[in-house]
Coordinates of C-alpha atoms and ligand atoms in Angstrom, one line a residue:
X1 CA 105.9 98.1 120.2
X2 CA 107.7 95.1 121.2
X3 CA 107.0 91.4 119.8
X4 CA 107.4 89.2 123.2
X5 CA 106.1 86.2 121.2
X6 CA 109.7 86.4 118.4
X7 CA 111.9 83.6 119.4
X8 CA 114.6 84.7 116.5
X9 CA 116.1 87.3 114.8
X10 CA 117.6 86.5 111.3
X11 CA 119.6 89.3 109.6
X12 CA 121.1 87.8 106.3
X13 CA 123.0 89.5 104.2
X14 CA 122.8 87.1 101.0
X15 CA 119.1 85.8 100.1
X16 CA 120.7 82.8 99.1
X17 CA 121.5 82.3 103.0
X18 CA 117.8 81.7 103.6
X19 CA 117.0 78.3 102.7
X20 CA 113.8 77.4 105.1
X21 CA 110.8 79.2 106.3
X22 CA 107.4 78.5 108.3
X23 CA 104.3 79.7 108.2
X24 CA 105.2 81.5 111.8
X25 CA 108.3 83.8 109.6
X26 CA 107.4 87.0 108.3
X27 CA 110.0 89.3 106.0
X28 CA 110.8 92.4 108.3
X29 CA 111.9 95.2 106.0
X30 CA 111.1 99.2 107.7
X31 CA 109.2 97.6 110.5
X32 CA 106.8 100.5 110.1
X33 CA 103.7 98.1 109.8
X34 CA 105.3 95.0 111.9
X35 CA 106.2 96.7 115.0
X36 CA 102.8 98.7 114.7
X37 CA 100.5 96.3 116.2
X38 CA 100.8 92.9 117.8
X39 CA 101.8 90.1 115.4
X40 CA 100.5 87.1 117.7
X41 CA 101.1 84.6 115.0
X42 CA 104.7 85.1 114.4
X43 CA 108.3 83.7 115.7
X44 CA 110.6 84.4 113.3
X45 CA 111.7 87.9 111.5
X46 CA 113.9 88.0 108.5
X47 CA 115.1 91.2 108.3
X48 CA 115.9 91.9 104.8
X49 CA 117.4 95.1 105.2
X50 CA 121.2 94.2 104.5
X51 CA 120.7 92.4 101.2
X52 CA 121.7 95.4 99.5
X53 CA 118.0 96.0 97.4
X54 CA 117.6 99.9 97.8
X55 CA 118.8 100.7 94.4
X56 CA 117.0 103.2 92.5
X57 CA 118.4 102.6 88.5
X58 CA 118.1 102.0 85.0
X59 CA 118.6 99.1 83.3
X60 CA 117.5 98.6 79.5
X61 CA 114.4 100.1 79.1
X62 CA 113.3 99.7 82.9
X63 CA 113.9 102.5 85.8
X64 CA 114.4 99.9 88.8
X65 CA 113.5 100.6 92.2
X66 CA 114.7 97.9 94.8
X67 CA 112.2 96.5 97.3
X68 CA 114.0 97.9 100.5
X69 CA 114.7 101.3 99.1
X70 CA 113.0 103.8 101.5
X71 CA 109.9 106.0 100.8
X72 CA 111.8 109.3 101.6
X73 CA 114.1 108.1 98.7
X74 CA 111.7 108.7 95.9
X75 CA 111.1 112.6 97.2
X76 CA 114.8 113.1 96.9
X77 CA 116.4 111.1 94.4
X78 CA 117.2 113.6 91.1
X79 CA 114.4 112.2 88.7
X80 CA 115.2 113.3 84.9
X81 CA 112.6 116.1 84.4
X82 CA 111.2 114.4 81.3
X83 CA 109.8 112.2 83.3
X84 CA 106.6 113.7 83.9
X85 CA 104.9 110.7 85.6
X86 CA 107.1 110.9 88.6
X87 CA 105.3 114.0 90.1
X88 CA 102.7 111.0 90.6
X89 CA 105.2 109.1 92.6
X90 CA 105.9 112.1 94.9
X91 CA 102.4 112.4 95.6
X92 CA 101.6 109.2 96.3
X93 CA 104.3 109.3 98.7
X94 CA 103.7 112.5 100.3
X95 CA 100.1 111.4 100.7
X96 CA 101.9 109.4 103.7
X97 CA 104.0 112.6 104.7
X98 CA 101.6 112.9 108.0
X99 CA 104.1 111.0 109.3
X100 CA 107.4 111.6 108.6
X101 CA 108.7 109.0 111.1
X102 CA 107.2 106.4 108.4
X103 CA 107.9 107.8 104.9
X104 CA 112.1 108.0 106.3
X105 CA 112.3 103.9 106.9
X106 CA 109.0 102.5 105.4
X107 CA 109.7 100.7 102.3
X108 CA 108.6 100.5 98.6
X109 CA 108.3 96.6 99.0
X110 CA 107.1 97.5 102.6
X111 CA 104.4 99.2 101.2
X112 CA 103.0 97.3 98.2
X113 CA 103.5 93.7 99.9
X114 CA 101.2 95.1 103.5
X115 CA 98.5 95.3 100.3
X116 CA 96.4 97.5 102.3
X117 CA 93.4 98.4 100.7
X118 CA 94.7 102.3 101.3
X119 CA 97.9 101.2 100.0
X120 CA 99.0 104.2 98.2
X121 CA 101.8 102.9 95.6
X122 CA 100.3 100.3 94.6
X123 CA 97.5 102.2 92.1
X124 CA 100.2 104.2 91.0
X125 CA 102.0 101.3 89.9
X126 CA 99.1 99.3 88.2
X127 CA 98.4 102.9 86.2
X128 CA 102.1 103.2 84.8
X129 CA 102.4 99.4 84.0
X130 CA 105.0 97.8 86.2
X131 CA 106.1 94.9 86.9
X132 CA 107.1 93.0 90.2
X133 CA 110.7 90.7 90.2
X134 CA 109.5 87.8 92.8
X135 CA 111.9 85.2 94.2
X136 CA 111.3 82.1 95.9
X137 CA 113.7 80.2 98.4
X138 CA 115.3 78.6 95.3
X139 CA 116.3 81.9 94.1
X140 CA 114.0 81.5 91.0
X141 CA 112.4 84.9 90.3
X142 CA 109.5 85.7 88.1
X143 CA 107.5 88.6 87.2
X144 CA 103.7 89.5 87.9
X145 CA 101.9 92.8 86.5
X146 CA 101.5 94.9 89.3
X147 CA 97.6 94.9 88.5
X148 CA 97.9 91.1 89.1
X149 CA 99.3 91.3 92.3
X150 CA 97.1 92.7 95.0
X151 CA 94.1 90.8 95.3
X152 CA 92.4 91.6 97.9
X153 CA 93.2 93.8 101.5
X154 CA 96.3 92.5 103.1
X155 CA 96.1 89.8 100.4
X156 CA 98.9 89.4 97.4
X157 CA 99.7 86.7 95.2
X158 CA 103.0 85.8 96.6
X159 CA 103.1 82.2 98.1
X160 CA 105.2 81.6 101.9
X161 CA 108.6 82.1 101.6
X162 CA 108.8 84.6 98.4
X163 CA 109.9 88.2 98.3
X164 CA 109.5 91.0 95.9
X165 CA 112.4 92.0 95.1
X166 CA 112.1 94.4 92.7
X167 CA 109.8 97.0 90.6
X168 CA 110.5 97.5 87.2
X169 CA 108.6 100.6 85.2
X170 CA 108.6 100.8 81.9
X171 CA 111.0 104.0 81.0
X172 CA 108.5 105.3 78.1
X173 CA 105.2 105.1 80.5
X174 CA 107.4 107.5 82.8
X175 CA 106.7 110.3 80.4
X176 CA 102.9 109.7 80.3
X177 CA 100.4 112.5 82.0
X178 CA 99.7 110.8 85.1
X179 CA 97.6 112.7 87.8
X180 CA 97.0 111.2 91.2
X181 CA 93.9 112.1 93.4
X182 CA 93.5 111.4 97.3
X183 CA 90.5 111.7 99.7
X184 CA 90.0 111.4 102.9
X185 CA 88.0 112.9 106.3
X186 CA 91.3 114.5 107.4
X187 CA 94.5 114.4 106.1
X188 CA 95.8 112.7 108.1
X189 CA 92.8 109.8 108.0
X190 CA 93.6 106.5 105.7
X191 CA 92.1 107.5 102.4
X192 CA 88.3 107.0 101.5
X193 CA 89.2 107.0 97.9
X194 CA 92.7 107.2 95.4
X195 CA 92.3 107.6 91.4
X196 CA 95.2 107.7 89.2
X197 CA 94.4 108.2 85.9
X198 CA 97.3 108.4 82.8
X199 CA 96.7 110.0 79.6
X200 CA 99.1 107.4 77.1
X201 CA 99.3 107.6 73.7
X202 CA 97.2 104.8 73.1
X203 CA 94.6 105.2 76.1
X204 CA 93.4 106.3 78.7
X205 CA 94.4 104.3 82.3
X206 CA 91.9 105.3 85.2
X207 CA 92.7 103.0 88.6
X208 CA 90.3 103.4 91.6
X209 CA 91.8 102.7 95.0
X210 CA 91.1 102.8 98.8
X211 CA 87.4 102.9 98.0
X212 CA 87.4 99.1 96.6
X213 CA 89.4 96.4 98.7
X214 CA 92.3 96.2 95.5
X215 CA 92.8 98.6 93.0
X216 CA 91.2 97.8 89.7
X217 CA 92.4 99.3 86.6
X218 CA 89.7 100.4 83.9
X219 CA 90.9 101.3 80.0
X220 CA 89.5 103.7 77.8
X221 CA 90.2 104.6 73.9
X222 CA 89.7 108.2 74.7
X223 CA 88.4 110.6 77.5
X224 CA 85.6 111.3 75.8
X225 CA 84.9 107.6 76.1
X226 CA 86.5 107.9 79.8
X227 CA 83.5 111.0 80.2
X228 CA 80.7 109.0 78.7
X229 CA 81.1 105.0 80.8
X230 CA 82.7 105.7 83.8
X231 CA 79.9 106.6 85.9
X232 CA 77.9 103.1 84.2
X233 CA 80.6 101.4 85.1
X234 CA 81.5 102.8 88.8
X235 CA 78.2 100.9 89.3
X236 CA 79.2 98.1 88.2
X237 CA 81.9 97.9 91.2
X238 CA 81.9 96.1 94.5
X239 CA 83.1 99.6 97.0
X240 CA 84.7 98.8 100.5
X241 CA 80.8 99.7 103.2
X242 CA 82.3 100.4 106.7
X243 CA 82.3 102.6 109.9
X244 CA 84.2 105.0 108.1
X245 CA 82.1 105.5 105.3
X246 CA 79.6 103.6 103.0
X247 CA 79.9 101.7 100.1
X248 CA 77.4 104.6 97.9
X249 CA 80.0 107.6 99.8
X250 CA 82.7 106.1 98.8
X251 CA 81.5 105.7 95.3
X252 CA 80.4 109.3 94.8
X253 CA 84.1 110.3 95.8
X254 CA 85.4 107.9 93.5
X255 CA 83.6 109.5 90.8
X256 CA 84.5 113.5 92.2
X257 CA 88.2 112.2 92.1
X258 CA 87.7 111.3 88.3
X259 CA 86.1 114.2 87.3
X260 CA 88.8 116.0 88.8
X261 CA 91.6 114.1 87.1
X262 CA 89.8 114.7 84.1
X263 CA 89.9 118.4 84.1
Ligands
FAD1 C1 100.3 105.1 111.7 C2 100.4 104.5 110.3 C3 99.6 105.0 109.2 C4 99.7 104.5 108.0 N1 98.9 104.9 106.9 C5 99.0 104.5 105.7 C6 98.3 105.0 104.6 O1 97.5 105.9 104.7 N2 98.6 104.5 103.3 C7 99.5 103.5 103.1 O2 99.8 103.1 102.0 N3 100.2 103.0 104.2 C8 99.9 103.4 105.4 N4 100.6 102.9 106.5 C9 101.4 101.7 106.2 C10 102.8 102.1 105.9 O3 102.9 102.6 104.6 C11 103.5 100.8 106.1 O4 103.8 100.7 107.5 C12 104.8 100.7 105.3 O5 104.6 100.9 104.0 C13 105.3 99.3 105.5 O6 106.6 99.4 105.0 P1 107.8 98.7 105.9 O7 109.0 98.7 105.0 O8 107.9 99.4 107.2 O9 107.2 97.2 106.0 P2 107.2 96.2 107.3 O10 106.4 96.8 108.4 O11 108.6 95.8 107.6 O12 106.4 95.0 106.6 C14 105.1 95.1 106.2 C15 104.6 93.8 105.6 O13 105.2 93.6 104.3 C16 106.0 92.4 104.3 N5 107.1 92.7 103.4 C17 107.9 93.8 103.5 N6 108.8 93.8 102.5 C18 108.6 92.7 101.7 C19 109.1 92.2 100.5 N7 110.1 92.8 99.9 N8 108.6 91.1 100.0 C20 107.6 90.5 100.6 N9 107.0 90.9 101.8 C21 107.5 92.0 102.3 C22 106.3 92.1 105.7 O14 106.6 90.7 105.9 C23 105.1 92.6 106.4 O15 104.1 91.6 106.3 C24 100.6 103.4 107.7 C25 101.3 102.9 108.8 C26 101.3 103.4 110.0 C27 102.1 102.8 111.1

């Protein structure tokens, strides 16, 4: 759809070119999300898709995948086969394969910085450990834990005027059993509920999504552990109560999609 209210256009293609910003900007990366609704409150895009930040890569002991580096990307790159947790990745992705027209431009930053409460990266993420690379307009970066990120629907950490830039995965957590679960009415409905769970050598990782306005990453020694608390502790959980479904639905398919990760 068109924005009639955006009085500029900025297209740089170093981040170091961007030295202001308002609280009427906005980052414009696939467009998937901006041009999808009206955006009343903004004037200014920065399209940030020339800075060159689609890599996919390793580097040291992180695989690397730039904050502009398309969806469709992740189904096709060649992934090492050892690499079991990357199956996840796919499906997490293809969960949004309803609409091709948006997995082929929407964005990994895209994506995890919208911070829907569907978002469907972003419990993937918190499950295998990653990290987000955040610059301000100083071109200081820092990281955050992707579980620290997200908190809330549509809310993130990151202050006006700073950009993720990158995600960074530990390369050893890539070779964890991770198993990711979607529901929803139809599939091509938002999701009621997401659980990714990851079997590590040290734990187990179980993160419920969709269902809850952020995901929220419980730890367990064991499965058997895992089998014993989680429906105690599903309890214990604030889940999203709407016209879609109910807060006690939504719980109750929180708790199927565990049991099914289990088995
Ligand atoms: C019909 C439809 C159905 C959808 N269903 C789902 C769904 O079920 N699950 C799901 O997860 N998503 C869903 N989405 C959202 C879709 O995944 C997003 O549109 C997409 O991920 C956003 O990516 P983009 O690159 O197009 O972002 P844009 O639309 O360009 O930007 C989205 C937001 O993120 C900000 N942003 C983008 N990149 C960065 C960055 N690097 N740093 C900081 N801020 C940044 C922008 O400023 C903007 O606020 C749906 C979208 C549509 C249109």
């Amino acid at each position: 759809m068109d924005l009639p209210n955006i009085q500029n256009y900025l297209c740089p293609d170093e981040f170091e070119n961007i030295t202001n910003w308002g609280n009427d900007w906005s980052w414009l990366a696939g467009g998937t999300w901006l041009f999808s609704e009206p955006q009343p409150h903004l004037k200014v895009l920065v399209d940030i898709q020339r800075l060159g930040w689609s890599e996919i890569e390793v580097q040291g002991d992180y695989l690397i995948i730039g904050a502009t580096c398309p969806l469709i990307k992740l189904l096709e790159y060649p992934w090492l086969a050892e690499w079991t947790a990357i199956d996840s990745l796919k499906s997490a992705v293809s969960a949004l394969a309803a609409s091709l027209k948006v997995i082929n431009v929407a964005t990994v930053g895209g994506n995890i910085c919208l911070a829907l409460s569907v978002g469907t990266l972003a419990p993937l993420m918190v499950t295998l450990g990653a990290s987000y690379e955040i610059y301000n307009l100083q071109a200081e970066s820092h990281q955050v834990a992707a579980r620290d990120f997200q908190i809330g629907s549509r809310q993130t950490i990151l202050q006006p005027g700073e950009i993720l830039r990158r995600v960074l995965i530990p390369l050893p957590n890539l070779t964890w059993q991770v198993n990711y679960q979607r529901m929803s009415i139809a599939a091509t409905d938002p999701a009621l509920a997401i659980v990714v769970t990851a079997k590590t050598p040290q734990q187990i990782r179980c993160v419920i999504a969709a269902s809850v306005v952020a995901p929220r990453l419980l730890e367990f020694e064991s499965i058997e552990v895992l089998e014993n608390q989680y429906i105690s502790l599903l309890e214990k959980e604030n889940f999203i109560e709407d016209a879609r479904a109910s807060a006690n639905y939504r719980r109750e398919m929180t708790a199927v999609l565990i049991k099914r990760s289990l088995q």
